[in-house]
mmCIF file of C-alpha atoms in Angstrom:
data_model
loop_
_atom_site.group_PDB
_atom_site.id
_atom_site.type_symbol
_atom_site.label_atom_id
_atom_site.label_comp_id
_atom_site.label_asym_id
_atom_site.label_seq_id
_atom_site.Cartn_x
_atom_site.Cartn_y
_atom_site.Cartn_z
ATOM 1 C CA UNK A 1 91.908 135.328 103.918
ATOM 2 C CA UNK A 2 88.409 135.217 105.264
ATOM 3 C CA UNK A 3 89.208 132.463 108.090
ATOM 4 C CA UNK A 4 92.254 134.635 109.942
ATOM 5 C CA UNK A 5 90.287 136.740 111.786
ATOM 6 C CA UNK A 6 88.689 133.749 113.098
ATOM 7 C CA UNK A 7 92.620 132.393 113.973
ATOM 8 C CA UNK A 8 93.553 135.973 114.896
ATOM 9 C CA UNK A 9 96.747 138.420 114.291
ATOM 10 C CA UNK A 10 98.724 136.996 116.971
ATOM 11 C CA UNK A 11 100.654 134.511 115.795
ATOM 12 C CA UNK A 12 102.589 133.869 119.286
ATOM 13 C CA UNK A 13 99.209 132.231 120.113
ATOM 14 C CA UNK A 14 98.889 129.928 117.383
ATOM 15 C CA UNK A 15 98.477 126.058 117.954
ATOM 16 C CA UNK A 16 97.632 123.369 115.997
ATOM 17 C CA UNK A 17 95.199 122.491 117.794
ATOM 18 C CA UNK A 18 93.446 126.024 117.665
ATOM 19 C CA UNK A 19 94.378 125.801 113.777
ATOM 20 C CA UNK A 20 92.926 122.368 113.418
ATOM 21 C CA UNK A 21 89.333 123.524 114.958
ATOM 22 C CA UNK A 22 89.801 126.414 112.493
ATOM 23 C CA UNK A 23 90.112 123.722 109.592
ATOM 24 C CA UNK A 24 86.886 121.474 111.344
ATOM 25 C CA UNK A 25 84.730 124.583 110.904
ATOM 26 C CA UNK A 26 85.945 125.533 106.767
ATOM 27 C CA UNK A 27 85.982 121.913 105.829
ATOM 28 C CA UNK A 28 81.970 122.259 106.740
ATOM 29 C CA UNK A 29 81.140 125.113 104.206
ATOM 30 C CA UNK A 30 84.116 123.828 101.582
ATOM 31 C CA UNK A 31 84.131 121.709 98.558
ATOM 32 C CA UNK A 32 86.961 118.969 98.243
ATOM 33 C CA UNK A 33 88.872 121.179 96.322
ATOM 34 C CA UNK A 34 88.146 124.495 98.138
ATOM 35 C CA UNK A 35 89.393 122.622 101.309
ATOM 36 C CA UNK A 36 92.684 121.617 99.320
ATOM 37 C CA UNK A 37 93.238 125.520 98.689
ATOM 38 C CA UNK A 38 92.406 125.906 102.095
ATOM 39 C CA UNK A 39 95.102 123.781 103.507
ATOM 40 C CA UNK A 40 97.769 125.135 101.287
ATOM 41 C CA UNK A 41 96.895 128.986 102.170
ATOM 42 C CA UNK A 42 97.189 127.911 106.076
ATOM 43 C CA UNK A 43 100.688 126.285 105.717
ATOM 44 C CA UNK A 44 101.524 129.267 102.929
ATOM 45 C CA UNK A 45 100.792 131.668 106.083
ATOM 46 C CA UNK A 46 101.966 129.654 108.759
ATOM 47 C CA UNK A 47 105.865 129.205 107.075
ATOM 48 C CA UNK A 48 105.424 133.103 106.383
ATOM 49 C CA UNK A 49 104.754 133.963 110.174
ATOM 50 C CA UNK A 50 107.247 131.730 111.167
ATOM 51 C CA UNK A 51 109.990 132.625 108.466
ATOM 52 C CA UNK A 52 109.098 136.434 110.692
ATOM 53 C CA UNK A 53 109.730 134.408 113.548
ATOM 54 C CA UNK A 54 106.037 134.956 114.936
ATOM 55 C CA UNK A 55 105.711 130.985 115.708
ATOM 56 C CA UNK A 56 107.071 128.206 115.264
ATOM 57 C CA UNK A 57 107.560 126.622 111.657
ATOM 58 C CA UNK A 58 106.123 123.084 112.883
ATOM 59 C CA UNK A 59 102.403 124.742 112.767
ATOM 60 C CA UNK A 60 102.959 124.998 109.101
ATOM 61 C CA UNK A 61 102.127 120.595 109.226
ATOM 62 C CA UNK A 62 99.279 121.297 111.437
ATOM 63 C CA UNK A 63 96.680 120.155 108.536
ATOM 64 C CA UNK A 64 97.378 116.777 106.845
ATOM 65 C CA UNK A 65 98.311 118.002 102.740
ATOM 66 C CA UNK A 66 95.333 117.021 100.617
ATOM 67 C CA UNK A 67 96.753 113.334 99.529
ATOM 68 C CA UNK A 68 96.559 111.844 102.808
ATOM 69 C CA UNK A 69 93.531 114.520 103.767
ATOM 70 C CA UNK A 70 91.819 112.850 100.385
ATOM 71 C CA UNK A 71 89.333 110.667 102.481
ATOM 72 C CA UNK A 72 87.714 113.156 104.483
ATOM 73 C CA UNK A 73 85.850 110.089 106.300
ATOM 74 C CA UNK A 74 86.863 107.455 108.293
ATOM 75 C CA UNK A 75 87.611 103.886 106.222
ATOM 76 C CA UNK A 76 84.304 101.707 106.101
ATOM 77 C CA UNK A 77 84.833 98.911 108.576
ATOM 78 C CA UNK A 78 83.185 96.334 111.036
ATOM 79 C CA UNK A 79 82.320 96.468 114.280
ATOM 80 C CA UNK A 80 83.815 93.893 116.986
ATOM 81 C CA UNK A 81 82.790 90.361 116.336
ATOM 82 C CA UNK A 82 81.164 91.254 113.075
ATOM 83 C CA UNK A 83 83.667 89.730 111.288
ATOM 84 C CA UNK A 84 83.718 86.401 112.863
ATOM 85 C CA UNK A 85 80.076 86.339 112.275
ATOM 86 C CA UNK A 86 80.402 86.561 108.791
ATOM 87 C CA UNK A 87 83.272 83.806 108.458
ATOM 88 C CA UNK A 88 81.137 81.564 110.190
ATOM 89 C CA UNK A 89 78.224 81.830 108.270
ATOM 90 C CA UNK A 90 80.080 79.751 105.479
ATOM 91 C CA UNK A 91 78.418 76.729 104.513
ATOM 92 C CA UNK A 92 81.039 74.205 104.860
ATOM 93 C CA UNK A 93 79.462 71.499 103.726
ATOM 94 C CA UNK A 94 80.040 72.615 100.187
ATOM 95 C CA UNK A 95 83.109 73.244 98.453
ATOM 96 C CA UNK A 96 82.195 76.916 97.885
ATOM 97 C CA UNK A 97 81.824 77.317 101.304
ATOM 98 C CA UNK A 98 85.374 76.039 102.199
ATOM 99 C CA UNK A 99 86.682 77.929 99.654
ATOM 100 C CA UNK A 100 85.207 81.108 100.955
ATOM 101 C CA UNK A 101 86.295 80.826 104.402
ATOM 102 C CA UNK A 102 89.680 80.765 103.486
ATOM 103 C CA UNK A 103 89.473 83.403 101.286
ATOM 104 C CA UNK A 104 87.800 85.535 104.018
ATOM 105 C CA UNK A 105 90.126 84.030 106.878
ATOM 106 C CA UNK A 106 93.190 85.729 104.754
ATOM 107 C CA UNK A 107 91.707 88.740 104.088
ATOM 108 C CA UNK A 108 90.584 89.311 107.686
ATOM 109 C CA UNK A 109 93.718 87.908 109.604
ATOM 110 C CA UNK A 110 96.614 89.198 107.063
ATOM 111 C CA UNK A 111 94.895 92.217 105.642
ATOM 112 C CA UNK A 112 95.372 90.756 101.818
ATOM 113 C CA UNK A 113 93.922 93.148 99.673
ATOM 114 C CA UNK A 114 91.670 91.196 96.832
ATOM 115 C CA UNK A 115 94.733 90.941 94.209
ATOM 116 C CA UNK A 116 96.728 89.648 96.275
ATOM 117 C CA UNK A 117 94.861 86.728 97.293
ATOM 118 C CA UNK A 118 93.833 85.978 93.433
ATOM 119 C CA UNK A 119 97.294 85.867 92.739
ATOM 120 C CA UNK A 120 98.361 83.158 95.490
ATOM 121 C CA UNK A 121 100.056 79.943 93.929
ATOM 122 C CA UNK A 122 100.262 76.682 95.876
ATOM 123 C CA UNK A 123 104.422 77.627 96.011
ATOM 124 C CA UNK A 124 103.863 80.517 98.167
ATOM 125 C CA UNK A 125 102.460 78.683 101.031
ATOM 126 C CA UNK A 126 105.439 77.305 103.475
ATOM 127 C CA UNK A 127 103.846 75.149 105.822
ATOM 128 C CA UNK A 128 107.460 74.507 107.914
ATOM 129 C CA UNK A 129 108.361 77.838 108.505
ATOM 130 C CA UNK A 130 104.537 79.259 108.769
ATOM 131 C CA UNK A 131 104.746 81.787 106.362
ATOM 132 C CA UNK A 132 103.194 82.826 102.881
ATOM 133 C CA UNK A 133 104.883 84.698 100.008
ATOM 134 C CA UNK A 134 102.271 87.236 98.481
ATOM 135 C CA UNK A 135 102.701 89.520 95.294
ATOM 136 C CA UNK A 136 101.554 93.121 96.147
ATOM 137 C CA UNK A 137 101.175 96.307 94.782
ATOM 138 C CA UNK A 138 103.730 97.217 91.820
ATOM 139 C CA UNK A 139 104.578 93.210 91.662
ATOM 140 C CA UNK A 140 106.518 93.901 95.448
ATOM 141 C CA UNK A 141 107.091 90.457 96.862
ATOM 142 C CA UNK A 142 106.772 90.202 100.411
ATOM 143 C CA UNK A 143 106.684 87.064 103.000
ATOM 144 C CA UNK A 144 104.007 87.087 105.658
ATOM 145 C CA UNK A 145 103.398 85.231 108.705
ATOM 146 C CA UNK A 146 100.284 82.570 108.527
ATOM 147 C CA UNK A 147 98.300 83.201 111.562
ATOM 148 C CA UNK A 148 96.504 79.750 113.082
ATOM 149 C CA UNK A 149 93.412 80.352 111.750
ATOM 150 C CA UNK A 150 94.247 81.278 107.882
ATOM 151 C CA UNK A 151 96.531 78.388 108.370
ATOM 152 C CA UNK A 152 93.617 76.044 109.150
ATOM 153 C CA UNK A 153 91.291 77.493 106.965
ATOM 154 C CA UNK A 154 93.580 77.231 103.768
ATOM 155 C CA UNK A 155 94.598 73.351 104.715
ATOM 156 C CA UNK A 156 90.992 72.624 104.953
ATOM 157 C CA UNK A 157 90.763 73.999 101.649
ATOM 158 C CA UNK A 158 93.718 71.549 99.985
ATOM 159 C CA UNK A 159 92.268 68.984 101.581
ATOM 160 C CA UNK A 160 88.467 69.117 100.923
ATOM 161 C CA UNK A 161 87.285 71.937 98.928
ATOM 162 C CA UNK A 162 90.411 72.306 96.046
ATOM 163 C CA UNK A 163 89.326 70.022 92.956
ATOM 164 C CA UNK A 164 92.258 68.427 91.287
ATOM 165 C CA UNK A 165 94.213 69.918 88.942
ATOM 166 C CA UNK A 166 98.041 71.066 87.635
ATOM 167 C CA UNK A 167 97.204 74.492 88.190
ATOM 168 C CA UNK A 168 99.712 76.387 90.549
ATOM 169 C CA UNK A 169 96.998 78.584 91.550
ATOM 170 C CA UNK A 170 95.715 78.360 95.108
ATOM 171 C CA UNK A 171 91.757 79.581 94.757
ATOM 172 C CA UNK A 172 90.328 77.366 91.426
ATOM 173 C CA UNK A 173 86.301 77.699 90.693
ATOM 174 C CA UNK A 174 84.620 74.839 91.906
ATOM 175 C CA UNK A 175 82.905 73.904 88.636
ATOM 176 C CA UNK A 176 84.375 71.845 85.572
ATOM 177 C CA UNK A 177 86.801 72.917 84.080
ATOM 178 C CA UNK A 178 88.747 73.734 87.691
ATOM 179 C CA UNK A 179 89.967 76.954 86.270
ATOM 180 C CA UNK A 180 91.973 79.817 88.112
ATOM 181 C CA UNK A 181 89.992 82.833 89.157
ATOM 182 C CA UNK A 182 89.546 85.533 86.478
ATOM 183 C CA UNK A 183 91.125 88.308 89.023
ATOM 184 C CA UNK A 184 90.913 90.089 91.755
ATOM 185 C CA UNK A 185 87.446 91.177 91.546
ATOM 186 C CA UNK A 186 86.522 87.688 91.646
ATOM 187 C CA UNK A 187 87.519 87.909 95.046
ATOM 188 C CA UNK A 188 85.836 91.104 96.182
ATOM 189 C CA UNK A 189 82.713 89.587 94.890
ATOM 190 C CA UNK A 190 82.927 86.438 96.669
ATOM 191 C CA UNK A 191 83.805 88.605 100.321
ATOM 192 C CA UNK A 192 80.584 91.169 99.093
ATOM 193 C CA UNK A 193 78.300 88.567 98.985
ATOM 194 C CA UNK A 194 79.449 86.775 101.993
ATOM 195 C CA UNK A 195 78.769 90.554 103.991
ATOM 196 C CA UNK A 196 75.397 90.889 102.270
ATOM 197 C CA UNK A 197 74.523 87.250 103.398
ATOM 198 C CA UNK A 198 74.887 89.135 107.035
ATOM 199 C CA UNK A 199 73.054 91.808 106.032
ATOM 200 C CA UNK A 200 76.251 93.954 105.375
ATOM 201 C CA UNK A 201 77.020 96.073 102.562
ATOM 202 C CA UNK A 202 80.847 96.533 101.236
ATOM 203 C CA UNK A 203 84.015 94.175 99.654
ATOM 204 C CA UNK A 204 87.042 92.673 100.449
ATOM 205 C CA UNK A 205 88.918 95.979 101.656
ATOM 206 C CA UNK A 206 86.673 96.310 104.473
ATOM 207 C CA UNK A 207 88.153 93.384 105.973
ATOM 208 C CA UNK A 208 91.993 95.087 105.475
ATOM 209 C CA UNK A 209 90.305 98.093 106.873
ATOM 210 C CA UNK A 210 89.026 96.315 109.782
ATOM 211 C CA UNK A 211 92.472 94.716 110.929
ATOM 212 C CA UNK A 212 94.082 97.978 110.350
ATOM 213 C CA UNK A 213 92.090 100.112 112.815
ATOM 214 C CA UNK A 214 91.915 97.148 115.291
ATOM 215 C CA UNK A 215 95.415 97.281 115.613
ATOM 216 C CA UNK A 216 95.296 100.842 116.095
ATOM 217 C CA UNK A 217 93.256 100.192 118.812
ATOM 218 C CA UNK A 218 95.072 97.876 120.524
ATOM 219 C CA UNK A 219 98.252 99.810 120.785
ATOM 220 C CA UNK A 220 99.894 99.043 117.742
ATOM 221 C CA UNK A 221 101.904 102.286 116.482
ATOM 222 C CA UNK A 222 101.553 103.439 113.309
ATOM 223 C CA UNK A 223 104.602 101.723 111.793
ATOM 224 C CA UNK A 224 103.648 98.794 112.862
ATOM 225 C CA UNK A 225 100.110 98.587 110.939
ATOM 226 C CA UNK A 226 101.859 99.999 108.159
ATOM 227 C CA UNK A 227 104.478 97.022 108.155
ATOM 228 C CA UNK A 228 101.617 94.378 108.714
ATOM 229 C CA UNK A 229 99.482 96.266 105.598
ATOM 230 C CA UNK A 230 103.264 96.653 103.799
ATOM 231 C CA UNK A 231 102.319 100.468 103.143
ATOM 232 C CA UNK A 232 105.568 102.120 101.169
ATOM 233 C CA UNK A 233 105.041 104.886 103.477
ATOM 234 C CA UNK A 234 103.381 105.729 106.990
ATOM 235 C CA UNK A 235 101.362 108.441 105.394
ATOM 236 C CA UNK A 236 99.472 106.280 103.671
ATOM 237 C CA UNK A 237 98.445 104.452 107.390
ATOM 238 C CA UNK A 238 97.463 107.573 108.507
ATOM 239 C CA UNK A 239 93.860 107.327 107.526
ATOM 240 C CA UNK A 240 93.598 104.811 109.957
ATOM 241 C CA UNK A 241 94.149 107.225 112.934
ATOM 242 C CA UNK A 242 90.796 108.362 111.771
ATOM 243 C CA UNK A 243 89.004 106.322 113.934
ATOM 244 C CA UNK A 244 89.119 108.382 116.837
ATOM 245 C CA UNK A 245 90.040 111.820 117.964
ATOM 246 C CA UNK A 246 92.232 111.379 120.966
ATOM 247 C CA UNK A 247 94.390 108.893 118.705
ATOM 248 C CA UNK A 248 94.920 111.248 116.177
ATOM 249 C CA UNK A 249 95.786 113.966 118.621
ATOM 250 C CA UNK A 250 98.462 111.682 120.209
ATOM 251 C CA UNK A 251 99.641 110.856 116.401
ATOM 252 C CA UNK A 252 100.525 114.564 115.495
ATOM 253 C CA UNK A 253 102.127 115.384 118.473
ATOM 254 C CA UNK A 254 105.572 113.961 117.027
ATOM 255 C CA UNK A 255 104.644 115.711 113.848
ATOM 256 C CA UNK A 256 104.661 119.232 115.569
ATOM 257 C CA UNK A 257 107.684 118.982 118.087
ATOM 258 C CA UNK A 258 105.586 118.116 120.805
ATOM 259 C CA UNK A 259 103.261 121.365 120.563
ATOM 260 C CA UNK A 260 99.685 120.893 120.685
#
């Protein structure tokens, strides 16, 4: 093991954060797959020294395992304000443009991902209790609070932008016949070309990105943005932390008993 001299033999003065400065300086000279080996010959020593009773056994989670590790950069996302820039730039004047604000009002405000929004049906909006039933990931049905503004945007929509038709879908192409969306791509592409019309590169998940480290930011714990998101596990939220050090240095203090 090249790196342990680096770490040193005494393991009474391991801690993660010493181990985690280690990892910041291998993950620089390592491949994506040399820095999964990495991890799992760290935690392989790390249960050894502790199973001697050299340290303690929490230092053996001191690196995040490779499938939450897997995006070694932080989520693409928009700065402050950016986002209300590009909802306003929609032309609403023109069906499209209502349309696309309420596309982009739901992905911004609720964190849809593209698939779900393609998938909304005029059912799964209930105006008297303020809430909207989406289909998620593995057909998961969840219900969702309607914030004001998605609210607004989508009435405007039923009311001035949504041609006529017996189709239960919500989002219809504006052009003859008034046909469903094809998927969810259709949706990514409408929310990349509003960005680019800002001068902004990137698709629908950039707005769910967005929301997620903004609540981050404001205080919101972990299980909370991975409620809002509906994540089936925290660990999958955890790439949000990302977004700053001292966050994710408060984040794995529970994971390590309180050591740092």
């Amino acid at each position: 093991m090249s790196w342990l001299p680096r770490l040193g033999e005494d393991a009474s003065a391991y801690s993660a954060t010493a181990i985690r400065e280690l990892a910041v300086l291998e993950f620089a000279k390592r491949t994506p797959a040399m820095q999964s080996r990495f991890i799992r010959s760290v935690r392989s020593y790390m249960r050894f020294r502790a199973f001697e009773g050299h340290c303690n056994a929490s230092l053996a989670n001191a690196l995040i395992s490779r499938p939450t590790y897997r995006l070694s950069t932080v989520p693409r996302r928009l700065d402050t304000g950016i986002v209300k820039k590009v909802i306003d730039s929609c032309d609403l004047s023109t069906s499209y443009g209502i349309r696309e604000r309420a596309i982009l009002t739901l992905l911004a405000e609720l964190g849809l991902r593209a698939s779900e929004v393609w998938k909304l049906k005029l059912s799964d909006l209930d105006w008297t209790e303020a809430k909207l039933r989406i289909e998620g990931k593995g057909g998961r049905g969840s219900i969702v609070p309607l914030t004001q503004g998605a609210g607004d945007a989508v009435l405007d929509y039923l009311e001035k932008g949504r041609p006529s038709s017996r189709s239960e879908a919500l989002f219809l192409r504006v052009p003859h016949p008034h046909m469903p969306l094809a998927n969810g791509s259709e949706i990514s592409g409408i929310a990349r070309k509003a960005l680019a019309r800002c001068g902004l590169e990137g698709g629908a998940h950039v707005f769910r990105h967005t929301l997620a480290t903004e609540l981050l930011r404001d205080g919101k714990s972990l299980e909370d943005v991975a409620t809002i998101l509906r994540h089936r596990s925290v660990d999958t939220t955890t790439i949000y932390a990302k977004v700053n050090e001292p966050m994710l240095k408060r984040l794995a203090e529970p994971w390590l008993g309180g050591r740092s």
